[in-house]
N, CA, C and O atoms as a DFTB+ gen file, in Angstrom:
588 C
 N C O
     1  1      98.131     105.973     113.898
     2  2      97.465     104.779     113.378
     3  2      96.618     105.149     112.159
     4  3      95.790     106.060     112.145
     5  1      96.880     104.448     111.274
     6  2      95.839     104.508     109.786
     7  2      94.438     104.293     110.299
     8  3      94.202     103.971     111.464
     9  1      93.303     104.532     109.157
    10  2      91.755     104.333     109.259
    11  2      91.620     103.270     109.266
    12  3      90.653     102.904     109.934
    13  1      92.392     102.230     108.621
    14  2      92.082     101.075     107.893
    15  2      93.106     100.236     108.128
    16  3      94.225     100.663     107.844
    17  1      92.989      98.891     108.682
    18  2      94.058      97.850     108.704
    19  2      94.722      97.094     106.944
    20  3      95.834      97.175     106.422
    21  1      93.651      96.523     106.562
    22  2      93.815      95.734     105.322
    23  2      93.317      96.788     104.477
    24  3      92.569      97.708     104.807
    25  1      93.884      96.519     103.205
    26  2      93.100      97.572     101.766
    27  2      92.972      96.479     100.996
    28  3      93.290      95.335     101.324
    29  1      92.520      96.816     100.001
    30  2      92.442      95.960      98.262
    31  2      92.479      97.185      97.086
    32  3      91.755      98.180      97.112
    33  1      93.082      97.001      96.469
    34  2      93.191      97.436      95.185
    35  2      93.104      96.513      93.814
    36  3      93.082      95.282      93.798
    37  1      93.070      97.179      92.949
    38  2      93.164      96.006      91.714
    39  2      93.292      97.102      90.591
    40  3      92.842      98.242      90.481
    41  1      94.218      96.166      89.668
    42  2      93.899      96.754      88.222
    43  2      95.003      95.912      87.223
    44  3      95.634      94.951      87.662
    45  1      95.138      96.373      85.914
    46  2      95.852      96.014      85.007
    47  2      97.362      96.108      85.104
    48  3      98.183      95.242      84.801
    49  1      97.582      97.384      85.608
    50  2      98.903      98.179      85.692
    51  2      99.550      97.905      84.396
    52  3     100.774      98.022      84.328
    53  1      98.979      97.611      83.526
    54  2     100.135      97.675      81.886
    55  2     100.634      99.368      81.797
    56  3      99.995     100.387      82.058
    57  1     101.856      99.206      81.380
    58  2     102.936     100.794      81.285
    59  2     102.732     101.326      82.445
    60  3     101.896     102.229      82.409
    61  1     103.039     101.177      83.145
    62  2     103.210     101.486      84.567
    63  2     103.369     103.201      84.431
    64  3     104.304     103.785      83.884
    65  1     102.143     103.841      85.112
    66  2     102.525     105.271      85.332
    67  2     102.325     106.092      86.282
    68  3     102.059     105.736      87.430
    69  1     102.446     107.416      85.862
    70  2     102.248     107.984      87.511
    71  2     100.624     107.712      87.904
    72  3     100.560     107.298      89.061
    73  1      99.676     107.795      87.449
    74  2      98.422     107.323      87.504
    75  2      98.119     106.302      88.388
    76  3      97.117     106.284      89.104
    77  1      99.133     105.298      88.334
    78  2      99.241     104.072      88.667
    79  2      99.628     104.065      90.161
    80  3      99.065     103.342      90.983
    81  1     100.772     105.041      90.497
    82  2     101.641     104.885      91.826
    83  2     100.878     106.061      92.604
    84  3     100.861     106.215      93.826
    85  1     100.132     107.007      91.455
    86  2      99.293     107.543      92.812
    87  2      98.143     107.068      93.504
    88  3      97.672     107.481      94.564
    89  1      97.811     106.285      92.877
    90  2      96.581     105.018      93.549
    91  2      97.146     104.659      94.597
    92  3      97.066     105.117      95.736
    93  1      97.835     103.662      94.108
    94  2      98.996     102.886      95.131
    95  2      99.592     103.829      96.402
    96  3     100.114     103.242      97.349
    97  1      99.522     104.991      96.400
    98  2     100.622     105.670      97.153
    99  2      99.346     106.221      98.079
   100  3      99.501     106.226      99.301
   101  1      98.290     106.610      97.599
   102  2      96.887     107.163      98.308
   103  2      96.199     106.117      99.276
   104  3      95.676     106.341     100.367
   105  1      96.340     104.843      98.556
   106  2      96.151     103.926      98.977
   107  2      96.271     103.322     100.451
   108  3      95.412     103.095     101.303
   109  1      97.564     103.159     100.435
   110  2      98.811     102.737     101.389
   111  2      98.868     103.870     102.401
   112  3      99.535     103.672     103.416
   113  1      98.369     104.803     102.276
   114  2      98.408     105.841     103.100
   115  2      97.389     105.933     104.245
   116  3      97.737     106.581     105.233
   117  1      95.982     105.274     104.233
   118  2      94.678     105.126     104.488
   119  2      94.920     103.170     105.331
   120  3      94.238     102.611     106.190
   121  1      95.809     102.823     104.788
   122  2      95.569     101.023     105.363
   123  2      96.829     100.618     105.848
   124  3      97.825     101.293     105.587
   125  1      96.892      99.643     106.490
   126  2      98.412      99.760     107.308
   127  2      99.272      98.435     106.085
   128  3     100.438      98.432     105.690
   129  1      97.917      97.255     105.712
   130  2      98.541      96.462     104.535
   131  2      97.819      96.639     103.120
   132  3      96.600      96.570     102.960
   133  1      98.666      96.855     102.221
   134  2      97.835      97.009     101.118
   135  2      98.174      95.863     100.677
   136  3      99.339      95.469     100.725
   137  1      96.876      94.944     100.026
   138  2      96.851      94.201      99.041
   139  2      96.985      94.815      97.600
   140  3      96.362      95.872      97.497
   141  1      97.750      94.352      96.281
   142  2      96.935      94.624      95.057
   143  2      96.712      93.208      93.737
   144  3      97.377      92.390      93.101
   145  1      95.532      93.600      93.902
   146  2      95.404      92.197      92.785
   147  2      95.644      92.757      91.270
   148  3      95.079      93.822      91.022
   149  1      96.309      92.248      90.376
   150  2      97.203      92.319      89.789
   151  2      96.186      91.656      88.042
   152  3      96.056      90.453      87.815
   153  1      95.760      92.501      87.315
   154  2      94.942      91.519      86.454
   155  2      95.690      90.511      85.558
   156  3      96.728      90.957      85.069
   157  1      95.359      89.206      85.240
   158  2      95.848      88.468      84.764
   159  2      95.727      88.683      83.084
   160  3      94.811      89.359      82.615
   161  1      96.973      87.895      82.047
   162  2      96.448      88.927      80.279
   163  2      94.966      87.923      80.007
   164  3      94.155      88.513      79.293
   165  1      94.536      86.578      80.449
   166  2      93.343      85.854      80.454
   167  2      92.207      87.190      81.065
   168  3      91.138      87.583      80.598
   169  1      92.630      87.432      81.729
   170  2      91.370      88.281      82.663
   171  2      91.336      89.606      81.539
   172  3      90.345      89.431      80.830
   173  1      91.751      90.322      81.307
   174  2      92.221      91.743      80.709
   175  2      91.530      91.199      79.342
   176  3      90.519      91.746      78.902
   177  1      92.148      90.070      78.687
   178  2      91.471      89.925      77.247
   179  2      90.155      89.709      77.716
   180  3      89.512      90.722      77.441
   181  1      89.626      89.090      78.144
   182  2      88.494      88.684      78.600
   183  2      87.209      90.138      78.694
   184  3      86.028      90.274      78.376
   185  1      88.115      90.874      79.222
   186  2      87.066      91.758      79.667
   187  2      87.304      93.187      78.845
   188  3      86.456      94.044      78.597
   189  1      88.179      93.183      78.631
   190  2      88.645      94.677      77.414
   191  2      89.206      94.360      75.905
   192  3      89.681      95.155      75.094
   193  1      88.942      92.561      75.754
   194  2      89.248      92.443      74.564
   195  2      90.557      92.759      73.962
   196  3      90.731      93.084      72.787
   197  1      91.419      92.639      74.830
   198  2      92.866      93.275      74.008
   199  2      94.052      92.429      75.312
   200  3      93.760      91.913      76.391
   201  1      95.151      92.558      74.759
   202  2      95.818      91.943      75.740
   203  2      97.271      93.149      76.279
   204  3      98.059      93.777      75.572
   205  1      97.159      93.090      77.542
   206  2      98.177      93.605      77.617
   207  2      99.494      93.914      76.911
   208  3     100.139      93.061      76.300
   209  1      99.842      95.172      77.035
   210  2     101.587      95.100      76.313
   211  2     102.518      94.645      76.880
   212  3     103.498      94.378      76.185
   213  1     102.596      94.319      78.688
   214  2     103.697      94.031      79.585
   215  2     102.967      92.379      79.942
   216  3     101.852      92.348      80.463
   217  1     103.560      91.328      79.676
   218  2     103.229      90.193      80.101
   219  2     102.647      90.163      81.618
   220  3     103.282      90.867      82.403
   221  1     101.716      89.570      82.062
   222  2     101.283      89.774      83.803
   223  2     102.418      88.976      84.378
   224  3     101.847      88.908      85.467
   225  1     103.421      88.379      84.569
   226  2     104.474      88.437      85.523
   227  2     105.495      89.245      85.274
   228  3     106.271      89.321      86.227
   229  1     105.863      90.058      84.081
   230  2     105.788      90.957      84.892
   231  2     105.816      92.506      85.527
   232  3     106.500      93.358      86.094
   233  1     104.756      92.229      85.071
   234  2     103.355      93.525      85.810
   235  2     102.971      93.582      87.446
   236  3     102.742      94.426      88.313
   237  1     103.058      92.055      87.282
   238  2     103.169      91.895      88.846
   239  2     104.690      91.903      89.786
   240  3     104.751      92.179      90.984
   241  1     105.848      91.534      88.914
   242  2     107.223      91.880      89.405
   243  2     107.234      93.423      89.901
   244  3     107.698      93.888      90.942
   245  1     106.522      94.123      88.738
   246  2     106.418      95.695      88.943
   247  2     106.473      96.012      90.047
   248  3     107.403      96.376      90.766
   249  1     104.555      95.749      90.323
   250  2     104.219      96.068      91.227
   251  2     104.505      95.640      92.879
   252  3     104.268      96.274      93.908
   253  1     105.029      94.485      92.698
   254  2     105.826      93.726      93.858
   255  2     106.558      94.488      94.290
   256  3     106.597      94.694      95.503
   257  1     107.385      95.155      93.384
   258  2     109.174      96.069      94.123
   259  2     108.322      96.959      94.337
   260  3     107.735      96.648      93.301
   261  1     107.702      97.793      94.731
   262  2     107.125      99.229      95.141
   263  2     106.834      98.963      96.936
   264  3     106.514      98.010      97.648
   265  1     107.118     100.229      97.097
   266  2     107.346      99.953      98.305
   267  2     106.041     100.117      99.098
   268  3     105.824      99.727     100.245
   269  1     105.129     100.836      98.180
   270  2     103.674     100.861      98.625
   271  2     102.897      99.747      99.007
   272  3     101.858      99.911      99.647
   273  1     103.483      98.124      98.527
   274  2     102.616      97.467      98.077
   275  2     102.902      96.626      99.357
   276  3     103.848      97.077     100.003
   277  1     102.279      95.445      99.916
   278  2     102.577      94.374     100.744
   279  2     102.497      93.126     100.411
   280  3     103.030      92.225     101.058
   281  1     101.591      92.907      99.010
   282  2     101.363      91.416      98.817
   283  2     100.373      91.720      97.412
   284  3      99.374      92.439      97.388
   285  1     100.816      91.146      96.557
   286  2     100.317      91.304      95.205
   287  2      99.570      89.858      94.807
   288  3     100.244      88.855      95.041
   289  1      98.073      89.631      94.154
   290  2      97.862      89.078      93.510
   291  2      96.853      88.707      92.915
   292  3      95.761      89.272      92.987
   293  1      97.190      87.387      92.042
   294  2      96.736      87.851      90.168
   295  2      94.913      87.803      90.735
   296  3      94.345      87.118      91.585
   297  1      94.436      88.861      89.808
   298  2      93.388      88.426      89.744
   299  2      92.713      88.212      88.230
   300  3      92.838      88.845      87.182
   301  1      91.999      87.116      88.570
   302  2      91.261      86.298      87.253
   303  2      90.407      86.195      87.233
   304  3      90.097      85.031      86.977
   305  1      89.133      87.218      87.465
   306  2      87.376      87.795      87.179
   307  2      87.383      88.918      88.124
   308  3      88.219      89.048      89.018
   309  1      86.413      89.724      87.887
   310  2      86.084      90.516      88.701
   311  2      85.846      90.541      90.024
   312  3      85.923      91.448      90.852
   313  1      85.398      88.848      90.131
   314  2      84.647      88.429      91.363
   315  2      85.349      87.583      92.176
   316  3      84.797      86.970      93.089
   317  1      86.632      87.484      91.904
   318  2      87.499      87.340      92.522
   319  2      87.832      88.142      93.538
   320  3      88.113      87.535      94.571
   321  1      87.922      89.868      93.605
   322  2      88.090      90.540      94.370
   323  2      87.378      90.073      95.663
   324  3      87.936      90.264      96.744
   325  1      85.975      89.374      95.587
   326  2      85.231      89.036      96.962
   327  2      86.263      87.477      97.434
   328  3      85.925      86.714      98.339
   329  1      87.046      87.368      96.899
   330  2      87.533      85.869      97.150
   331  2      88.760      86.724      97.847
   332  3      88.991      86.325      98.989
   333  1      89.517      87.710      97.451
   334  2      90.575      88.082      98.129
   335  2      90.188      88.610      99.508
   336  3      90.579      88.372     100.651
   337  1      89.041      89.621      98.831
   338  2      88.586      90.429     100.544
   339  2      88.264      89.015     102.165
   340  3      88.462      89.105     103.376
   341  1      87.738      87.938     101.308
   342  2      86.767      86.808     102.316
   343  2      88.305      86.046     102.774
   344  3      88.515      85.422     103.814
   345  1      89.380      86.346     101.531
   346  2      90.917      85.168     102.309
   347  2      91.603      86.294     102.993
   348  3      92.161      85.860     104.001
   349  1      91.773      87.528     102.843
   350  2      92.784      88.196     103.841
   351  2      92.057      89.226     104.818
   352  3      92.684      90.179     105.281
   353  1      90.624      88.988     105.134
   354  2      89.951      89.566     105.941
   355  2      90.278      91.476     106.140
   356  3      90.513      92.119     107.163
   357  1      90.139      92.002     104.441
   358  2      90.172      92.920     103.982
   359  2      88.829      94.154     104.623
   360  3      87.653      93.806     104.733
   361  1      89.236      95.317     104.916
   362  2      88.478      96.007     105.366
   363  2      87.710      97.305     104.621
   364  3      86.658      97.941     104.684
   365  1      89.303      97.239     103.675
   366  2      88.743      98.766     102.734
   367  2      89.227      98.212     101.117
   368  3      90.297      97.725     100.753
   369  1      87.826      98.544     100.258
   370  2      88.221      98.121      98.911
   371  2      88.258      99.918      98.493
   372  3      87.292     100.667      98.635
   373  1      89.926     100.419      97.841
   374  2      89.935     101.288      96.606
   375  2      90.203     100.885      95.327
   376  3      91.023     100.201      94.714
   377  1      89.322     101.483      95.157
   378  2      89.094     102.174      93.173
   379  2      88.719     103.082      92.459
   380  3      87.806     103.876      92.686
   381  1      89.380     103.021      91.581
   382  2      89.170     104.796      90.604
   383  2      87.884     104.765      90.616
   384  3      87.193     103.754      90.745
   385  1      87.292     106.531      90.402
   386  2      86.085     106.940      89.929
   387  2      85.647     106.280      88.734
   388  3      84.522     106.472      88.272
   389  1      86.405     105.588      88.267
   390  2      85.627     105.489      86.781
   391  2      84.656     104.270      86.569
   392  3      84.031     104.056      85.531
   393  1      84.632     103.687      87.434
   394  2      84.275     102.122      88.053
   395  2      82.473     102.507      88.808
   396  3      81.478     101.782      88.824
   397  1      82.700     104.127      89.427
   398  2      81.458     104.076      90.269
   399  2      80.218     104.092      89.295
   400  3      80.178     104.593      88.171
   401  1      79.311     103.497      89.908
   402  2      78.292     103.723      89.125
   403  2      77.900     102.733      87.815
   404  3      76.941     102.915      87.066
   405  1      78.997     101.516      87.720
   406  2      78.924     100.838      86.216
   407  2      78.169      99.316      86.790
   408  3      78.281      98.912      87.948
   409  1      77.603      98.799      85.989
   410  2      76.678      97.576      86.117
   411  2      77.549      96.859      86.971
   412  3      77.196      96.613      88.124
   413  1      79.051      96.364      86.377
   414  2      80.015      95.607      87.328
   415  2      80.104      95.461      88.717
   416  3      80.035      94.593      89.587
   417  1      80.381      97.277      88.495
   418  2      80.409      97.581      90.363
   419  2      79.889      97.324      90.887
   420  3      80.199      96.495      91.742
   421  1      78.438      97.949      90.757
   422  2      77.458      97.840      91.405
   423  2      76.829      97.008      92.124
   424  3      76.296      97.123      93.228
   425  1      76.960      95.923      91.217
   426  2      76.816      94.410      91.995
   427  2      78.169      93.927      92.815
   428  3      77.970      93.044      93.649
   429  1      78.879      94.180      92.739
   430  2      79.870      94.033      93.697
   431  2      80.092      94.615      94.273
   432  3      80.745      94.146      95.205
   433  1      79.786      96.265      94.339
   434  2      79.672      96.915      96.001
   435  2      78.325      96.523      96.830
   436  3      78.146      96.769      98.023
   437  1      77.486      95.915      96.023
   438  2      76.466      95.164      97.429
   439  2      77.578      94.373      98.007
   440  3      77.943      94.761      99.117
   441  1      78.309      93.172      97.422
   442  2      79.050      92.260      97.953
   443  2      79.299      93.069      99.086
   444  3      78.691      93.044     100.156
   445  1      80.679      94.115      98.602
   446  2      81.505      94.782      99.659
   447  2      80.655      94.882     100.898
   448  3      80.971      94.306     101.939
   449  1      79.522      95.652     100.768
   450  2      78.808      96.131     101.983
   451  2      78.130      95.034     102.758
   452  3      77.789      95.205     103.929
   453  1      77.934      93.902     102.105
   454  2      77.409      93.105     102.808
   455  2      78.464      92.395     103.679
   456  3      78.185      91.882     104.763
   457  1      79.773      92.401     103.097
   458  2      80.765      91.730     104.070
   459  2      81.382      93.212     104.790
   460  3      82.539      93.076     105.188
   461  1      80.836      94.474     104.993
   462  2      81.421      95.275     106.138
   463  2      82.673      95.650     105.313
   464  3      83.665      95.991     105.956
   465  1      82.734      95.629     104.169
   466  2      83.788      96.459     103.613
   467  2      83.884      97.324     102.746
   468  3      83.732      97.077     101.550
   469  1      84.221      98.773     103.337
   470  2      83.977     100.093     102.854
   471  2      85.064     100.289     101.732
   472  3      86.218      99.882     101.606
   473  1      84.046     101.254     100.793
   474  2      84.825     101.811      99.631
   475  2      85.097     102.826      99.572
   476  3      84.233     103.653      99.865
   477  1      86.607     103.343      99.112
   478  2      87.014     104.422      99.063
   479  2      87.826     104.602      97.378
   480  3      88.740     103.949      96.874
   481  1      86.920     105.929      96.777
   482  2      86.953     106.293      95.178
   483  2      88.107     106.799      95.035
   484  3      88.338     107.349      96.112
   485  1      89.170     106.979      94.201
   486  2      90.329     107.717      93.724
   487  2      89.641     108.378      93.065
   488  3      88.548     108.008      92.636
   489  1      90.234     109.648      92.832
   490  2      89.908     110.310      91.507
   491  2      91.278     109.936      90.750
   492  3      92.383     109.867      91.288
   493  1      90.909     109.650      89.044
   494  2      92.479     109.577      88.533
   495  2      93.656     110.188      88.120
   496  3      93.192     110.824      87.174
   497  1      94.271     110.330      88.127
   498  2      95.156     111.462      87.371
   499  2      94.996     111.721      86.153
   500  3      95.007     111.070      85.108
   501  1      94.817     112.974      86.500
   502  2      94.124     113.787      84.652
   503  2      95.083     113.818      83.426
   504  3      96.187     114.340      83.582
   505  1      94.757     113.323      82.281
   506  2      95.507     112.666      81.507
   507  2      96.549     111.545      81.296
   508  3      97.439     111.446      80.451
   509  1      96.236     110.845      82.163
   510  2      97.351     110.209      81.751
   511  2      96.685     108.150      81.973
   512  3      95.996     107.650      82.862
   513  1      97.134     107.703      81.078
   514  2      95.962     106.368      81.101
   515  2      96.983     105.622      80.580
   516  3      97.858     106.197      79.933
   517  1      97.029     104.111      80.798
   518  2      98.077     103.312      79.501
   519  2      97.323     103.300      78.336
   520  3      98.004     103.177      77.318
   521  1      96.028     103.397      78.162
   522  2      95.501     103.576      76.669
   523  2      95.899     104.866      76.048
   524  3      95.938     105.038      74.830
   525  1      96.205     105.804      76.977
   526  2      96.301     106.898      75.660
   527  2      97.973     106.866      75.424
   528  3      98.341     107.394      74.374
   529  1      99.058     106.280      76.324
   530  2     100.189     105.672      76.221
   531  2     100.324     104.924      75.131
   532  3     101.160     105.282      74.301
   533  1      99.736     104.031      74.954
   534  2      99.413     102.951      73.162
   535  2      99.719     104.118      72.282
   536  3     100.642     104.668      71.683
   537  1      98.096     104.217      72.597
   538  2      97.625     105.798      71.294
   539  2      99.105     106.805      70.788
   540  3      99.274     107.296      69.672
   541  1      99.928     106.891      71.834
   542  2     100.804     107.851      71.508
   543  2     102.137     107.084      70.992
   544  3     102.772     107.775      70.195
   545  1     102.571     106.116      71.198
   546  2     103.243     104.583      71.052
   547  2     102.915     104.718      69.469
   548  3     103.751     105.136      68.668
   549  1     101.603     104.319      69.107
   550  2     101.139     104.149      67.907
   551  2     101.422     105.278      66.896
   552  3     102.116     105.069      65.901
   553  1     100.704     106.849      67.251
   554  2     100.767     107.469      66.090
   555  2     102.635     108.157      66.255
   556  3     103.115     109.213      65.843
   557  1     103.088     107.337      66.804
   558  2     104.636     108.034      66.881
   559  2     105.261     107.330      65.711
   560  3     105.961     107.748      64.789
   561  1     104.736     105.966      66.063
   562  2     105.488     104.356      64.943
   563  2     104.918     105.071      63.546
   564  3     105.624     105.415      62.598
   565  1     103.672     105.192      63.636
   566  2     103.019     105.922      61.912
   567  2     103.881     106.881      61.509
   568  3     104.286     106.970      60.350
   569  1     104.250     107.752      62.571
   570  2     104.760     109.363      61.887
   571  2     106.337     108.650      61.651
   572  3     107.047     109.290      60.875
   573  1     106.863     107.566      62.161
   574  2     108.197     107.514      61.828
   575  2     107.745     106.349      60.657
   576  3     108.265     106.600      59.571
   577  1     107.226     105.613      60.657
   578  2     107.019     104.712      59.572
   579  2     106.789     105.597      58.209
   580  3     107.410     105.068      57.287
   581  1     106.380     106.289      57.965
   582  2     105.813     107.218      57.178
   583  2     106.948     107.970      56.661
   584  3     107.179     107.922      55.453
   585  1     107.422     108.416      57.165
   586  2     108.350     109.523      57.211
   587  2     109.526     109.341      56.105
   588  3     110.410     110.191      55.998
Protein backbone atom coordinates (compact mmCIF):
# COMPACT_ATOMS: atom_id res chain seq x y z
CA UNK A 1 0.00 0.00 0.00
CA UNK A 2 1.27 3.63 -0.92
CA UNK A 3 1.66 6.58 1.93
CA UNK A 4 -0.84 8.48 0.29
CA UNK A 5 -4.29 7.83 -1.34
CA UNK A 6 -4.92 11.10 -3.55
CA UNK A 7 -1.80 13.40 -4.79
CA UNK A 8 -1.89 16.84 -6.65
CA UNK A 9 0.58 18.03 -8.81
CA UNK A 10 0.60 21.00 -11.12
CA UNK A 11 2.56 22.74 -13.65
CA UNK A 12 2.95 24.06 -17.22
CA UNK A 13 4.42 20.94 -18.82
CA UNK A 14 5.31 23.04 -22.15
CA UNK A 15 8.17 20.64 -24.15
CA UNK A 16 7.52 17.91 -22.28
CA UNK A 17 10.77 16.47 -20.62
CA UNK A 18 12.45 14.15 -18.63
CA UNK A 19 12.17 16.75 -15.75
CA UNK A 20 8.67 16.57 -16.27
CA UNK A 21 8.00 12.57 -16.12
CA UNK A 22 10.27 12.39 -13.23
CA UNK A 23 7.89 14.43 -11.11
CA UNK A 24 5.12 12.58 -12.43
CA UNK A 25 6.77 9.17 -12.00
CA UNK A 26 8.02 10.14 -8.13
CA UNK A 27 4.85 11.26 -7.72
CA UNK A 28 2.60 8.33 -8.57
CA UNK A 29 4.83 6.29 -6.69
CA UNK A 30 3.96 7.86 -3.07
CA UNK A 31 -0.22 8.13 -3.96
CA UNK A 32 -2.37 5.45 -5.25
CA UNK A 33 -4.35 8.49 -7.59
CA UNK A 34 -2.48 11.14 -8.98
CA UNK A 35 -4.18 14.19 -9.94
CA UNK A 36 -2.27 16.80 -12.31
CA UNK A 37 -3.50 20.20 -12.90
CA UNK A 38 -2.40 21.16 -16.08
CA UNK A 39 -1.66 25.18 -16.44
CA UNK A 40 -3.90 26.88 -18.69
CA UNK A 41 -1.81 29.51 -21.76
CA UNK A 42 -4.44 32.38 -19.77
CA UNK A 43 -2.88 31.19 -16.48
CA UNK A 44 0.98 30.83 -17.70
CA UNK A 45 0.70 34.37 -19.50
CA UNK A 46 -0.71 35.69 -16.58
CA UNK A 47 1.83 34.74 -14.29
CA UNK A 48 5.25 34.33 -16.35
CA UNK A 49 4.23 36.75 -18.92
CA UNK A 50 4.90 34.62 -21.94
CA UNK A 51 2.76 32.04 -23.45
CA UNK A 52 3.37 28.68 -23.88
CA UNK A 53 4.95 26.97 -27.06
CA UNK A 54 2.53 23.74 -26.95
CA UNK A 55 -1.16 25.01 -26.95
CA UNK A 56 -2.79 23.75 -23.29
CA UNK A 57 -4.96 21.04 -25.00
CA UNK A 58 -2.51 19.79 -25.96
CA UNK A 59 -0.29 19.74 -23.05
CA UNK A 60 -2.94 18.29 -21.38
CA UNK A 61 -3.51 15.40 -24.22
CA UNK A 62 0.24 14.89 -23.20
CA UNK A 63 -0.10 14.50 -20.05
CA UNK A 64 -3.40 12.48 -20.15
CA UNK A 65 -1.63 9.40 -22.19
CA UNK A 66 1.06 8.84 -19.43
CA UNK A 67 0.49 6.22 -17.58
CA UNK A 68 1.52 7.94 -14.36
CA UNK A 69 -1.30 10.17 -14.46
CA UNK A 70 -5.17 9.40 -13.38
CA UNK A 71 -7.04 12.55 -14.10
CA UNK A 72 -5.67 15.78 -15.46
CA UNK A 73 -6.86 19.27 -14.94
CA UNK A 74 -6.61 22.75 -16.27
CA UNK A 75 -5.63 24.91 -13.80
CA UNK A 76 -6.45 28.72 -14.00
CA UNK A 77 -4.72 30.64 -10.74
CA UNK A 78 -2.69 29.41 -8.34
CA UNK A 79 -5.50 29.16 -5.99
CA UNK A 80 -7.19 26.96 -7.73
CA UNK A 81 -5.01 24.17 -6.52
CA UNK A 82 -7.14 24.64 -3.00
CA UNK A 83 -10.32 24.20 -5.25
CA UNK A 84 -8.92 20.85 -6.65
CA UNK A 85 -7.52 19.56 -3.24
CA UNK A 86 -11.37 20.70 -1.40
CA UNK A 87 -13.23 18.72 -4.94
CA UNK A 88 -11.20 15.43 -4.95
CA UNK A 89 -10.50 15.21 -1.24
CA UNK A 90 -6.68 15.28 -1.99
CA UNK A 91 -4.23 14.27 0.70
CA UNK A 92 -0.70 14.99 -0.59
CA UNK A 93 0.21 18.23 -2.58
CA UNK A 94 3.86 17.69 -4.74
CA UNK A 95 6.06 20.31 -5.97
CA UNK A 96 9.45 21.16 -7.11
CA UNK A 97 11.95 22.78 -4.72
CA UNK A 98 11.86 25.79 -6.49
CA UNK A 99 8.39 26.91 -5.27
CA UNK A 100 9.58 26.40 -1.40
CA UNK A 101 9.96 29.28 0.33
CA UNK A 102 8.37 31.96 -2.41
CA UNK A 103 5.60 34.56 -1.28
CA UNK A 104 3.04 32.34 -3.52
CA UNK A 105 3.66 29.26 -1.66
CA UNK A 106 3.75 30.26 1.31
CA UNK A 107 0.42 31.44 1.56
CA UNK A 108 -0.84 28.49 0.12
CA UNK A 109 0.95 25.98 2.16
CA UNK A 110 -0.93 27.56 5.22
CA UNK A 111 -4.03 26.62 3.00
CA UNK A 112 -2.57 23.02 2.54
CA UNK A 113 -1.99 22.57 6.27
CA UNK A 114 -4.97 23.91 7.33
CA UNK A 115 -7.01 21.44 5.21
CA UNK A 116 -4.59 18.33 6.56
CA UNK A 117 -2.74 18.24 3.41
CA UNK A 118 0.88 17.38 3.44
CA UNK A 119 3.62 18.52 1.16
CA UNK A 120 6.05 16.66 -0.43
CA UNK A 121 9.27 18.78 -2.38
CA UNK A 122 10.84 17.22 -5.64
CA UNK A 123 14.11 18.13 -6.17
CA UNK A 124 14.36 18.90 -10.09
CA UNK A 125 16.31 17.40 -12.55
CA UNK A 126 19.58 19.14 -12.95
CA UNK A 127 19.63 20.90 -16.11
CA UNK A 128 17.12 20.45 -17.84
CA UNK A 129 13.96 23.11 -17.82
CA UNK A 130 11.58 24.01 -20.97
CA UNK A 131 13.13 27.50 -20.60
CA UNK A 132 16.50 26.55 -21.24
CA UNK A 133 14.83 24.19 -24.16
CA UNK A 134 13.56 27.78 -25.86
CA UNK A 135 17.05 29.20 -25.08
CA UNK A 136 18.58 26.37 -27.08
CA UNK A 137 15.55 26.33 -29.83
CA UNK A 138 16.53 30.00 -30.14
CA UNK A 139 20.31 30.34 -30.35
CA UNK A 140 20.20 27.20 -32.81
CA UNK A 141 17.49 29.33 -35.28
CA UNK A 142 20.30 32.44 -34.88
CA UNK A 143 23.32 30.18 -35.65
CA UNK A 144 21.35 28.75 -38.70
CA UNK A 145 19.74 32.05 -39.62
CA UNK A 146 23.07 33.60 -39.67
CA UNK A 147 24.96 31.20 -41.22
Amino acid sequence: MKKYRIGLTTGVFDLFHIGHLNILKNAKSQCDILIVGVSTDEFVQAYKQKTPVIPFEDRKQIVEALQYVDLVIPQTSHESKLQMIDNHNVDVMFHGNDWKGSPTFNKLEAEFKRRNVDIVYFDYTAGVSSTKLVETIQQETVLVVSA
